[in-house]
Short mmCIF file of C-alpha atoms in Angstrom, two decimals:
data_model
loop_
_atom_site.label_atom_id
_atom_site.label_comp_id
_atom_site.label_asym_id
_atom_site.label_seq_id
_atom_site.Cartn_x
_atom_site.Cartn_y
_atom_site.Cartn_z
CA MET A 22 17.38 -28.19 -8.57
CA ASN A 23 14.55 -25.71 -8.25
CA ILE A 24 10.97 -25.95 -7.05
CA THR A 25 8.30 -26.07 -9.79
CA LEU A 26 5.03 -24.16 -9.77
CA GLU A 27 3.21 -27.48 -9.51
CA GLN A 28 5.13 -28.31 -6.35
CA ALA A 29 4.58 -24.80 -4.95
CA LEU A 30 0.82 -25.06 -5.45
CA LYS A 31 0.75 -28.55 -3.86
CA ILE A 32 2.60 -27.19 -0.83
CA THR A 33 0.32 -24.15 -0.67
CA GLU A 34 -2.77 -26.37 -0.74
CA ALA A 35 -1.45 -28.55 2.10
CA ALA A 36 -0.60 -25.45 4.13
CA LYS A 37 -4.05 -23.97 3.48
CA GLN A 38 -5.71 -27.16 4.68
CA LYS A 39 -3.64 -27.05 7.85
CA ALA A 40 -4.61 -23.41 8.33
CA GLU A 41 -8.28 -24.32 8.04
CA ALA A 42 -7.83 -27.22 10.46
CA LEU A 43 -6.40 -24.73 12.97
CA ASP A 44 -9.25 -22.30 12.25
CA THR A 45 -6.85 -19.58 11.13
CA LYS A 46 -6.68 -17.19 8.17
CA MET A 47 -3.22 -17.19 6.64
CA ASN A 48 -1.03 -15.54 4.06
CA ILE A 49 1.09 -18.23 2.38
CA ALA A 50 4.11 -17.41 0.20
CA ILE A 51 6.57 -19.66 -1.61
CA VAL A 52 9.95 -18.66 -3.02
CA ASP A 53 12.22 -20.69 -5.28
CA SER A 54 15.90 -21.59 -4.86
CA GLY A 55 16.82 -18.07 -6.00
CA ALA A 56 14.65 -16.59 -3.18
CA ASN A 57 12.28 -15.19 -5.81
CA LEU A 58 8.51 -15.32 -5.28
CA ILE A 59 6.82 -18.19 -7.12
CA SER A 60 3.36 -18.27 -5.54
CA PHE A 61 1.23 -16.49 -2.95
CA ILE A 62 -2.28 -16.60 -1.55
CA ARG A 63 -4.08 -14.53 1.10
CA MET A 64 -7.07 -16.32 2.63
CA ASP A 65 -10.25 -14.25 3.01
CA GLN A 66 -10.18 -12.06 6.14
CA ALA A 67 -6.49 -12.75 6.75
CA TRP A 68 -4.50 -9.76 8.04
CA LEU A 69 -3.43 -7.37 5.28
CA GLY A 70 -0.15 -6.71 7.07
CA SER A 71 0.78 -10.38 6.92
CA THR A 72 1.21 -10.40 3.16
CA ASP A 73 4.58 -8.71 3.32
CA ILE A 74 5.53 -10.69 6.42
CA ALA A 75 4.78 -14.04 4.75
CA ILE A 76 6.85 -13.10 1.72
CA LYS A 77 9.72 -11.85 3.91
CA LYS A 78 9.63 -15.05 6.01
CA ALA A 79 9.91 -17.19 2.89
CA LYS A 80 12.81 -15.10 1.59
CA THR A 81 14.54 -15.09 4.97
CA ALA A 82 14.27 -18.90 5.27
CA ARG A 83 15.90 -19.35 1.86
CA TYR A 84 18.46 -16.56 2.33
CA PHE A 85 19.96 -18.52 5.24
CA ASP A 86 18.63 -22.06 4.62
CA MET A 87 17.10 -22.38 8.07
CA ASN A 88 13.83 -21.81 9.88
CA THR A 89 13.23 -18.11 10.49
CA GLY A 90 12.76 -18.72 14.21
CA ALA A 91 16.33 -20.01 14.47
CA ILE A 92 17.62 -16.69 13.09
CA GLY A 93 15.40 -14.80 15.50
CA GLU A 94 17.16 -16.37 18.47
CA LEU A 95 20.46 -15.00 17.18
CA SER A 96 19.18 -11.50 16.34
CA GLN A 97 18.17 -10.54 19.90
CA PRO A 98 19.97 -7.76 21.74
CA GLY A 99 23.44 -8.95 22.77
CA LYS A 100 23.37 -11.91 20.39
CA PRO A 101 25.69 -12.45 17.40
CA LEU A 102 23.24 -11.37 14.66
CA TYR A 103 21.68 -8.43 16.47
CA ASN A 104 19.40 -6.44 14.13
CA ILE A 105 20.17 -8.54 11.05
CA GLU A 106 16.60 -7.61 10.09
CA HIS A 107 17.99 -4.38 8.61
CA SER A 108 19.54 -6.29 5.72
CA ASN A 109 17.99 -7.40 2.44
CA ASN A 110 15.28 -4.73 2.48
CA GLY A 111 13.90 -6.22 5.69
CA LEU A 112 14.02 -9.72 7.14
CA ILE A 113 11.41 -11.33 9.38
CA THR A 114 13.09 -13.57 11.90
CA PHE A 115 10.28 -14.97 14.03
CA PRO A 116 8.76 -18.41 13.28
CA GLY A 117 6.75 -19.12 10.14
CA GLY A 118 9.47 -19.44 7.49
CA VAL A 119 10.71 -22.94 6.62
CA PRO A 120 13.05 -24.21 3.86
CA ILE A 121 11.57 -26.65 1.33
CA LYS A 122 13.62 -29.76 0.52
CA ASN A 123 13.17 -32.31 -2.24
CA ASP A 124 13.28 -36.07 -1.55
CA THR A 125 17.08 -36.10 -1.65
CA GLY A 126 17.27 -33.39 1.03
CA GLU A 127 18.31 -30.59 -1.30
CA ILE A 128 16.83 -27.15 -0.54
CA ILE A 129 14.76 -26.08 -3.53
CA GLY A 130 12.87 -23.13 -2.04
CA ALA A 131 11.10 -21.96 1.11
CA ILE A 132 7.63 -21.26 2.47
CA GLY A 133 6.56 -18.29 4.63
CA VAL A 134 3.32 -18.16 6.57
CA SER A 135 1.75 -15.28 8.55
CA GLY A 136 -1.66 -14.61 10.05
CA SER A 137 -1.90 -16.12 13.53
CA THR A 138 0.40 -16.88 16.48
CA VAL A 139 3.97 -17.72 15.55
CA GLU A 140 3.33 -21.27 16.70
CA ASN A 141 0.42 -21.62 14.27
CA ASP A 142 2.36 -19.85 11.53
CA HIS A 143 5.20 -22.33 11.91
CA ALA A 144 2.88 -25.36 12.08
CA VAL A 145 1.21 -24.33 8.84
CA ALA A 146 4.54 -23.65 7.10
CA GLU A 147 5.90 -27.01 8.20
CA ALA A 148 2.75 -28.84 7.10
CA GLY A 149 3.32 -27.33 3.69
CA ALA A 150 7.04 -27.96 3.49
CA LEU A 151 6.71 -31.62 4.55
CA THR A 152 4.23 -32.38 1.77
CA LEU A 153 6.93 -32.91 -0.84
CA MET B 5 -17.55 -5.44 -2.60
CA ASN B 6 -14.21 -7.16 -2.60
CA ILE B 7 -12.79 -10.09 -4.55
CA THR B 8 -12.54 -13.45 -2.74
CA LEU B 9 -9.60 -15.82 -2.87
CA GLU B 10 -11.81 -18.35 -4.66
CA GLN B 11 -12.56 -15.80 -7.38
CA ALA B 12 -8.89 -14.82 -7.61
CA LEU B 13 -7.81 -18.44 -8.10
CA LYS B 14 -10.50 -19.01 -10.74
CA ILE B 15 -9.28 -15.94 -12.63
CA THR B 16 -5.67 -17.03 -12.26
CA GLU B 17 -6.45 -20.49 -13.66
CA ALA B 18 -8.24 -19.01 -16.67
CA ALA B 19 -5.32 -16.67 -17.29
CA LYS B 20 -2.83 -19.52 -16.99
CA GLN B 21 -4.73 -21.58 -19.54
CA LYS B 22 -4.69 -18.63 -21.92
CA ALA B 23 -0.95 -18.25 -21.34
CA GLU B 24 -0.43 -21.92 -22.21
CA ALA B 25 -2.62 -21.60 -25.30
CA LEU B 26 -0.35 -18.74 -26.43
CA ASP B 27 2.75 -20.81 -25.59
CA THR B 28 3.99 -18.21 -23.11
CA LYS B 29 5.36 -18.26 -19.55
CA MET B 30 3.66 -15.69 -17.38
CA ASN B 31 3.65 -14.08 -13.96
CA ILE B 32 0.04 -13.53 -12.87
CA ALA B 33 -0.87 -11.29 -9.92
CA ILE B 34 -4.27 -10.38 -8.46
CA VAL B 35 -5.02 -7.48 -6.08
CA ASP B 36 -8.22 -6.78 -4.18
CA SER B 37 -10.34 -3.62 -4.10
CA GLY B 38 -7.84 -2.01 -1.74
CA ALA B 39 -4.99 -2.73 -4.20
CA ASN B 40 -3.53 -5.29 -1.79
CA LEU B 41 -2.05 -8.54 -3.19
CA ILE B 42 -4.38 -11.53 -2.85
CA SER B 43 -2.73 -14.14 -5.12
CA PHE B 44 0.28 -14.64 -7.37
CA ILE B 45 1.85 -17.36 -9.51
CA ARG B 46 4.99 -17.49 -11.65
CA MET B 47 4.94 -20.17 -14.32
CA ASP B 48 8.07 -22.30 -14.70
CA GLN B 49 10.75 -20.56 -16.76
CA ALA B 50 8.87 -17.24 -16.72
CA TRP B 51 11.08 -14.12 -16.45
CA LEU B 52 12.11 -13.37 -12.86
CA GLY B 53 11.91 -9.63 -13.51
CA SER B 54 8.28 -9.95 -14.45
CA THR B 55 7.17 -10.79 -10.91
CA ASP B 56 7.42 -7.19 -9.75
CA ILE B 57 6.01 -5.96 -13.04
CA ALA B 58 2.92 -8.19 -12.81
CA ILE B 59 2.24 -7.02 -9.24
CA LYS B 60 2.75 -3.36 -10.21
CA LYS B 61 0.46 -3.76 -13.23
CA ALA B 62 -2.30 -5.18 -11.02
CA LYS B 63 -1.89 -2.33 -8.54
CA THR B 64 -1.78 0.31 -11.27
CA ALA B 65 -4.99 -1.01 -12.85
CA ARG B 66 -6.82 -0.77 -9.53
CA TYR B 67 -5.22 2.53 -8.54
CA PHE B 68 -6.85 4.20 -11.54
CA ASP B 69 -9.65 1.74 -12.45
CA MET B 70 -8.52 1.35 -16.04
CA ASN B 71 -6.30 -0.81 -18.22
CA THR B 72 -2.63 -0.02 -17.65
CA GLY B 73 -2.10 0.52 -21.37
CA ALA B 74 -4.58 3.40 -21.32
CA ILE B 75 -2.43 5.17 -18.72
CA GLY B 76 0.69 4.48 -20.74
CA GLU B 77 -0.71 6.39 -23.69
CA LEU B 78 -1.10 9.45 -21.46
CA SER B 79 2.29 9.18 -19.75
CA GLN B 80 4.43 9.55 -22.88
CA PRO B 81 6.70 12.59 -23.35
CA GLY B 82 4.57 15.61 -24.14
CA LYS B 83 1.37 13.92 -22.92
CA PRO B 84 -0.71 14.97 -19.87
CA LEU B 85 0.55 12.34 -17.41
CA TYR B 86 4.23 12.30 -18.35
CA ASN B 87 6.28 10.41 -15.75
CA ILE B 88 3.32 9.43 -13.57
CA GLU B 89 5.30 6.21 -13.08
CA HIS B 90 7.28 7.94 -10.33
CA SER B 91 4.26 7.86 -8.01
CA ASN B 92 3.06 5.10 -5.70
CA ASN B 93 6.49 3.47 -5.38
CA GLY B 94 6.53 2.77 -9.10
CA LEU B 95 3.70 2.25 -11.57
CA ILE B 96 3.84 0.07 -14.69
CA THR B 97 1.81 1.70 -17.48
CA PHE B 98 2.16 -0.59 -20.49
CA PRO B 99 -0.49 -3.22 -21.25
CA GLY B 100 -1.08 -6.24 -19.03
CA GLY B 101 -3.06 -4.77 -16.13
CA VAL B 102 -6.88 -4.97 -16.23
CA PRO B 103 -9.55 -4.15 -13.62
CA ILE B 104 -11.74 -7.06 -12.45
CA LYS B 105 -15.50 -6.40 -12.27
CA ASN B 106 -18.25 -8.48 -10.68
CA ASP B 107 -21.47 -9.31 -12.51
CA THR B 108 -22.99 -5.94 -11.58
CA GLY B 109 -20.04 -4.07 -13.10
CA GLU B 110 -18.45 -3.03 -9.83
CA ILE B 111 -14.64 -3.08 -9.69
CA ILE B 112 -13.59 -5.61 -7.05
CA GLY B 113 -9.88 -5.91 -7.84
CA ALA B 114 -7.41 -6.12 -10.74
CA ILE B 115 -5.14 -8.57 -12.53
CA GLY B 116 -1.58 -7.94 -13.73
CA VAL B 117 0.26 -10.18 -16.18
CA SER B 118 3.88 -10.03 -17.37
CA GLY B 119 6.15 -12.39 -19.23
CA SER B 120 5.74 -11.97 -23.00
CA THR B 121 4.86 -9.22 -25.45
CA VAL B 122 2.53 -6.56 -24.09
CA GLU B 123 -0.12 -7.81 -26.52
CA ASN B 124 0.09 -11.29 -25.03
CA ASP B 125 0.28 -9.94 -21.49
CA HIS B 126 -2.92 -8.00 -22.08
CA ALA B 127 -4.67 -10.93 -23.76
CA VAL B 128 -3.87 -13.19 -20.81
CA ALA B 129 -4.99 -10.56 -18.27
CA GLU B 130 -8.24 -9.99 -20.13
CA ALA B 131 -8.91 -13.74 -20.40
CA GLY B 132 -8.61 -13.89 -16.65
CA ALA B 133 -10.66 -10.78 -15.86
CA LEU B 134 -13.52 -11.86 -18.16
CA THR B 135 -13.89 -15.23 -16.40
CA LEU B 136 -16.02 -13.80 -13.59
CA MET C 19 -17.93 -2.22 4.23
CA ASN C 20 -15.60 0.72 3.97
CA ILE C 21 -15.36 4.00 5.83
CA THR C 22 -16.67 7.11 4.07
CA LEU C 23 -14.97 10.51 3.98
CA GLU C 24 -17.87 11.93 6.00
CA GLN C 25 -17.25 9.35 8.73
CA ALA C 26 -13.51 9.99 8.61
CA LEU C 27 -13.98 13.73 9.07
CA LYS C 28 -16.43 13.19 11.95
CA ILE C 29 -13.88 10.94 13.67
CA THR C 30 -11.08 13.43 13.01
CA GLU C 31 -13.11 16.27 14.55
CA ALA C 32 -13.85 14.23 17.68
CA ALA C 33 -10.18 13.31 17.99
CA LYS C 34 -9.13 16.94 17.51
CA GLN C 35 -11.48 18.07 20.25
CA LYS C 36 -10.03 15.46 22.59
CA ALA C 37 -6.53 16.64 21.66
CA GLU C 38 -7.48 20.21 22.56
CA ALA C 39 -9.08 19.09 25.83
CA LEU C 40 -5.74 17.44 26.70
CA ASP C 41 -3.86 20.58 25.65
CA THR C 42 -1.87 18.67 23.02
CA LYS C 43 -0.96 19.21 19.36
CA MET C 44 -1.63 16.10 17.30
CA ASN C 45 -1.26 14.59 13.85
CA ILE C 46 -4.42 12.60 13.06
CA ALA C 47 -4.58 10.10 10.17
CA ILE C 48 -7.42 7.84 9.00
CA VAL C 49 -7.11 4.87 6.64
CA ASP C 50 -9.89 2.89 5.00
CA SER C 51 -10.50 -0.88 5.07
CA GLY C 52 -7.77 -1.36 2.46
CA ALA C 53 -5.27 0.49 4.67
CA ASN C 54 -5.20 3.41 2.20
CA LEU C 55 -5.10 7.00 3.53
CA ILE C 56 -8.48 8.75 3.45
CA SER C 57 -7.85 11.85 5.60
CA PHE C 58 -5.15 13.60 7.60
CA ILE C 59 -4.65 16.77 9.63
CA ARG C 60 -1.68 18.21 11.48
CA MET C 61 -2.61 20.68 14.20
CA ASP C 62 -0.60 23.93 14.34
CA GLN C 63 2.75 23.48 16.15
CA ALA C 64 2.40 19.69 16.20
CA TRP C 65 5.65 17.72 15.67
CA LEU C 66 6.60 17.39 12.00
CA GLY C 67 8.02 13.91 12.60
CA SER C 68 4.64 12.73 13.86
CA THR C 69 3.00 12.99 10.45
CA ASP C 70 4.60 9.79 9.20
CA ILE C 71 4.12 8.14 12.59
CA ALA C 72 0.39 8.90 12.66
CA ILE C 73 -0.04 7.49 9.16
CA LYS C 74 2.00 4.38 9.99
CA LYS C 75 0.01 3.86 13.22
CA ALA C 76 -3.27 3.96 11.29
CA LYS C 77 -1.95 1.51 8.70
CA THR C 78 -0.50 -0.79 11.37
CA ALA C 79 -3.83 -0.90 13.26
CA ARG C 80 -5.67 -1.92 10.09
CA TYR C 81 -2.94 -4.30 8.93
CA PHE C 82 -3.48 -6.43 12.03
CA ASP C 83 -6.95 -5.32 13.19
CA MET C 84 -5.79 -4.42 16.70
CA ASN C 85 -4.48 -1.50 18.71
CA THR C 86 -0.87 -0.72 17.81
CA GLY C 87 0.17 -0.94 21.45
CA ALA C 88 -0.91 -4.60 21.56
CA ILE C 89 1.54 -5.38 18.78
CA GLY C 90 4.28 -3.44 20.52
CA GLU C 91 4.04 -5.70 23.55
CA LEU C 92 4.75 -8.69 21.30
CA SER C 93 7.57 -7.06 19.33
CA GLN C 94 9.91 -6.45 22.26
CA PRO C 95 13.27 -8.29 22.46
CA GLY C 96 12.63 -11.91 23.37
CA LYS C 97 8.94 -11.69 22.44
CA PRO C 98 7.24 -13.56 19.59
CA LEU C 99 7.09 -10.70 17.07
CA TYR C 100 10.50 -9.12 17.68
CA ASN C 101 11.35 -6.60 14.95
CA ILE C 102 8.05 -6.98 13.06
CA GLU C 103 8.49 -3.24 12.47
CA HIS C 104 10.77 -4.05 9.52
CA SER C 105 7.79 -5.26 7.47
CA ASN C 106 5.36 -3.26 5.35
CA ASN C 107 7.80 -0.38 4.73
CA GLY C 108 7.84 0.33 8.47
CA LEU C 109 5.28 -0.29 11.18
CA ILE C 110 4.78 1.79 14.32
CA THR C 111 3.86 -0.49 17.22
CA PHE C 112 3.51 1.81 20.22
CA PRO C 113 0.07 3.13 21.26
CA GLY C 114 -1.91 5.59 19.17
CA GLY C 115 -3.35 3.37 16.41
CA VAL C 116 -6.87 2.02 16.86
CA PRO C 117 -9.23 0.11 14.48
CA ILE C 118 -12.48 1.81 13.53
CA LYS C 119 -15.64 -0.31 13.68
CA ASN C 120 -19.12 0.40 12.38
CA ASP C 121 -22.22 -0.14 14.50
CA THR C 122 -22.29 -3.86 13.65
CA GLY C 123 -18.72 -4.31 14.86
CA GLU C 124 -17.12 -4.67 11.43
CA ILE C 125 -13.71 -3.04 11.00
CA ILE C 126 -14.02 -0.34 8.31
CA GLY C 127 -10.71 1.47 8.78
CA ALA C 128 -8.32 2.73 11.45
CA ILE C 129 -7.11 5.92 13.07
CA GLY C 130 -3.52 6.84 13.96
CA VAL C 131 -2.55 9.70 16.30
CA SER C 132 0.88 11.06 17.15
CA GLY C 133 2.16 14.18 18.86
CA SER C 134 2.26 13.71 22.61
CA THR C 135 2.81 10.87 25.11
CA VAL C 136 1.68 7.48 23.91
CA GLU C 137 -1.03 7.59 26.57
CA ASN C 138 -2.40 10.81 25.15
CA ASP C 139 -1.96 9.57 21.58
CA HIS C 140 -4.04 6.48 22.40
CA ALA C 141 -6.70 8.49 24.26
CA VAL C 142 -7.16 10.81 21.31
CA ALA C 143 -7.29 7.91 18.84
CA GLU C 144 -9.86 6.09 20.95
CA ALA C 145 -11.97 9.22 21.35
CA GLY C 146 -12.08 9.40 17.59
CA ALA C 147 -12.75 5.73 16.92
CA LEU C 148 -15.59 5.58 19.46
CA THR C 149 -17.48 8.46 17.83
CA LEU C 150 -19.05 6.24 15.17
CA MET D 28 4.93 32.99 7.52
CA ASN D 29 3.33 29.58 7.42
CA ILE D 30 -0.14 28.27 6.57
CA THR D 31 -2.37 27.34 9.51
CA LEU D 32 -4.56 24.25 9.74
CA GLU D 33 -7.60 26.53 9.70
CA GLN D 34 -6.45 28.03 6.38
CA ALA D 35 -5.66 24.58 4.98
CA LEU D 36 -9.13 23.29 5.83
CA LYS D 37 -10.75 26.39 4.32
CA ILE D 38 -8.77 25.86 1.11
CA THR D 39 -9.62 22.16 1.09
CA GLU D 40 -13.32 22.89 1.47
CA ALA D 41 -13.24 25.37 -1.43
CA ALA D 42 -11.38 22.85 -3.59
CA LYS D 43 -13.85 20.12 -2.67
CA GLN D 44 -16.77 22.30 -3.66
CA LYS D 45 -15.10 23.00 -6.99
CA ALA D 46 -14.51 19.27 -7.45
CA GLU D 47 -18.21 18.59 -6.83
CA ALA D 48 -19.21 21.39 -9.23
CA LEU D 49 -17.10 19.64 -11.89
CA ASP D 50 -18.64 16.27 -10.99
CA THR D 51 -15.22 14.81 -10.13
CA LYS D 52 -13.82 12.76 -7.24
CA MET D 53 -10.56 14.21 -6.02
CA ASN D 54 -7.66 13.64 -3.64
CA ILE D 55 -6.72 17.02 -2.12
CA ALA D 56 -3.44 17.53 -0.24
CA ILE D 57 -2.00 20.67 1.41
CA VAL D 58 1.60 21.17 2.49
CA ASP D 59 3.02 23.99 4.58
CA SER D 60 5.95 26.33 3.87
CA GLY D 61 8.33 23.49 4.82
CA ALA D 62 6.74 21.21 2.21
CA ASN D 63 5.40 19.01 5.00
CA LEU D 64 1.87 17.58 4.78
CA ILE D 65 -0.67 19.53 6.84
CA SER D 66 -3.99 18.14 5.55
CA PHE D 67 -5.41 15.58 3.16
CA ILE D 68 -8.76 14.21 2.05
CA ARG D 69 -9.75 11.53 -0.45
CA MET D 70 -13.33 11.89 -1.71
CA ASP D 71 -15.41 8.71 -1.82
CA GLN D 72 -14.72 6.68 -5.00
CA ALA D 73 -11.72 8.81 -5.92
CA TRP D 74 -8.78 6.88 -7.44
CA LEU D 75 -6.58 5.21 -4.82
CA GLY D 76 -3.48 5.90 -6.89
CA SER D 77 -4.16 9.64 -6.77
CA THR D 78 -3.45 9.91 -3.05
CA ASP D 79 0.29 9.74 -3.54
CA ILE D 80 0.06 11.89 -6.67
CA ALA D 81 -1.87 14.67 -4.87
CA ILE D 82 0.67 14.74 -2.06
CA LYS D 83 3.60 14.73 -4.53
CA LYS D 84 2.02 17.55 -6.54
CA ALA D 85 1.66 19.70 -3.42
CA LYS D 86 5.26 19.01 -2.41
CA THR D 87 6.53 19.67 -5.94
CA ALA D 88 4.71 23.00 -6.14
CA ARG D 89 6.27 24.15 -2.87
CA TYR D 90 9.71 22.66 -3.61
CA PHE D 91 10.01 25.01 -6.60
CA ASP D 92 7.39 27.69 -5.81
CA MET D 93 5.57 27.29 -9.11
CA ASN D 94 2.70 25.37 -10.65
CA THR D 95 3.61 21.75 -11.26
CA GLY D 96 2.65 22.02 -14.92
CA ALA D 97 5.32 24.68 -15.45
CA ILE D 98 7.99 22.24 -14.26
CA GLY D 99 6.56 19.53 -16.51
CA GLU D 100 7.23 21.65 -19.56
CA LEU D 101 10.89 21.77 -18.60
CA SER D 102 11.25 18.07 -17.73
CA GLN D 103 10.43 16.71 -21.19
CA PRO D 104 13.07 14.87 -23.24
CA GLY D 105 15.63 17.37 -24.54
CA LYS D 106 14.51 20.08 -22.10
CA PRO D 107 16.66 21.62 -19.32
CA LEU D 108 15.13 19.66 -16.41
CA TYR D 109 14.77 16.31 -18.13
CA ASN D 110 13.72 13.62 -15.63
CA ILE D 111 13.79 15.91 -12.58
CA GLU D 112 11.04 13.57 -11.33
CA HIS D 113 13.75 11.23 -10.03
CA SER D 114 14.64 13.67 -7.26
CA ASN D 115 13.02 14.13 -3.84
CA ASN D 116 11.70 10.56 -3.72
CA GLY D 117 9.56 11.29 -6.76
CA LEU D 118 8.11 14.49 -8.14
CA ILE D 119 4.87 14.85 -10.11
CA THR D 120 5.26 17.56 -12.73
CA PHE D 121 1.95 17.62 -14.60
CA PRO D 122 -0.78 20.14 -13.63
CA GLY D 123 -2.63 20.00 -10.31
CA GLY D 124 -0.06 21.46 -7.91
CA VAL D 125 -0.31 25.20 -7.10
CA PRO D 126 1.54 27.37 -4.53
CA ILE D 127 -0.60 29.03 -1.84
CA LYS D 128 0.06 32.74 -1.17
CA ASN D 129 -1.16 34.92 1.68
CA ASP D 130 -2.67 38.37 1.08
CA THR D 131 0.79 39.95 0.82
CA GLY D 132 1.84 37.53 -1.91
CA GLU D 133 4.13 35.43 0.25
CA ILE D 134 4.12 31.68 -0.41
CA ILE D 135 2.94 29.90 2.72
CA GLY D 136 2.32 26.40 1.34
CA ALA D 137 0.94 24.55 -1.65
CA ILE D 138 -2.05 22.46 -2.73
CA GLY D 139 -1.97 19.28 -4.82
CA VAL D 140 -5.05 17.78 -6.49
CA SER D 141 -5.43 14.50 -8.38
CA GLY D 142 -8.37 12.42 -9.57
CA SER D 143 -9.51 13.65 -13.00
CA THR D 144 -8.02 15.23 -16.11
CA VAL D 145 -5.05 17.47 -15.49
CA GLU D 146 -7.20 20.44 -16.52
CA ASN D 147 -9.76 19.62 -13.83
CA ASP D 148 -7.02 18.84 -11.31
CA HIS D 149 -5.50 22.27 -11.91
CA ALA D 150 -8.87 24.06 -11.80
CA VAL D 151 -9.67 22.49 -8.44
CA ALA D 152 -6.24 23.28 -7.02
CA GLU D 153 -6.49 26.89 -8.19
CA ALA D 154 -9.99 27.27 -6.75
CA GLY D 155 -8.54 26.19 -3.45
CA ALA D 156 -5.41 28.31 -3.58
CA LEU D 157 -7.32 31.47 -4.53
CA THR D 158 -9.65 31.23 -1.53
CA LEU D 159 -7.19 32.87 0.83
#
């Protein structure tokens, strides 16, 4: 099973509405089950540097089928996955990347959000992912 | 002047409708006046390898403020810009990238399309760019 | 609004004078509002490795519209943005990158300076940015 | 012997005046005897994609101590240096890169110019290089 563009755009719209509710300007990326980009938007005045971060968060969440923040806890100095960020042409392991599941719980893609605090980034990503 | 997300999504929708009218599956990327990605979609069943090509076509069209196909004519063996594709982390110089102008003729971004023949790619990009 | 070359050269000259006043040899880079390089100088005997750092500092400051040092505080081990440096083909997050604002407070570019202590790098960047 | 920043800025100014005389908008890069960037300017409204090309032309001219166009003749299909552009993280081998010599004929750096036809690019680069 793989996410469709229609689903990706529905998730993106829900995430964008959450971003606006939080008064933030976000970059929102969606990847499919193959970790390949399927959709992306950058809201006006959002940080330019967050485009790559949003895409990398989405990829990272699908690469390991978990929230990016969970990987970040394991990649700290002295932890088991120290500096895993060097792999895959660059991972982003702080919050804002969340797997996307269909109604049977199967992972069909992931969303990555960047543009505000990591708490806001995660809240917007989750609002999107939970729309399906 | 710089393209807005609202304009980018309007252009993307027009391009997508053209793609459907041509019975093709396209990747459609839009960059702003600074050649930074602002929006992207990949239609279901479109080629995965065309994601990067669509983004590079959009960047290439804005980098040089002309259709990508015009650059490709000059980058052939024996022509003035042979192997220009090695610059800027990789250009794509065949048709499918078109500058986006506002109603006063100022370039505010560019669209890149990839997924079918270069004739179709260009037709879809132009349908998008002419929507503004 | 976007920085002009004339403004960039005026800022560079002010930064260079500050560098000389501090008896340092600096690399000084300016990017525009799209984070694209607009001007660069390397003072005689300045570190060769600081060329790329100055350019990355300028890009980083514009990517996130803040001083690079502010990002560096958040990218330490255990902090919210740990290893953000892996994004955007490499960020530099220690001091020396400063956004450039016009007289209405709008960000129109950024300056990046490298070649001495981070305190001196920041002082020179700020001297440049405040010239406008 | 190595080019100084003062010499690089003098060459850049001469090249810029030539660019203005030709009614063109150029990117102008200078590298030192180590092929490391020493100065760069992008004139207002010059092509964004020509920044990297100007820098690569300057490096290419110093890497091989000859005009870039001379290398381009040898890198065509069937010629001795076919696809040499793949080396050194990307060469640019069409005209616009010219070695810089001091008054004793020693090569002390190189200039790369991009933003117009290759004839204009070369004319501007040569105007700069011959100023010393």
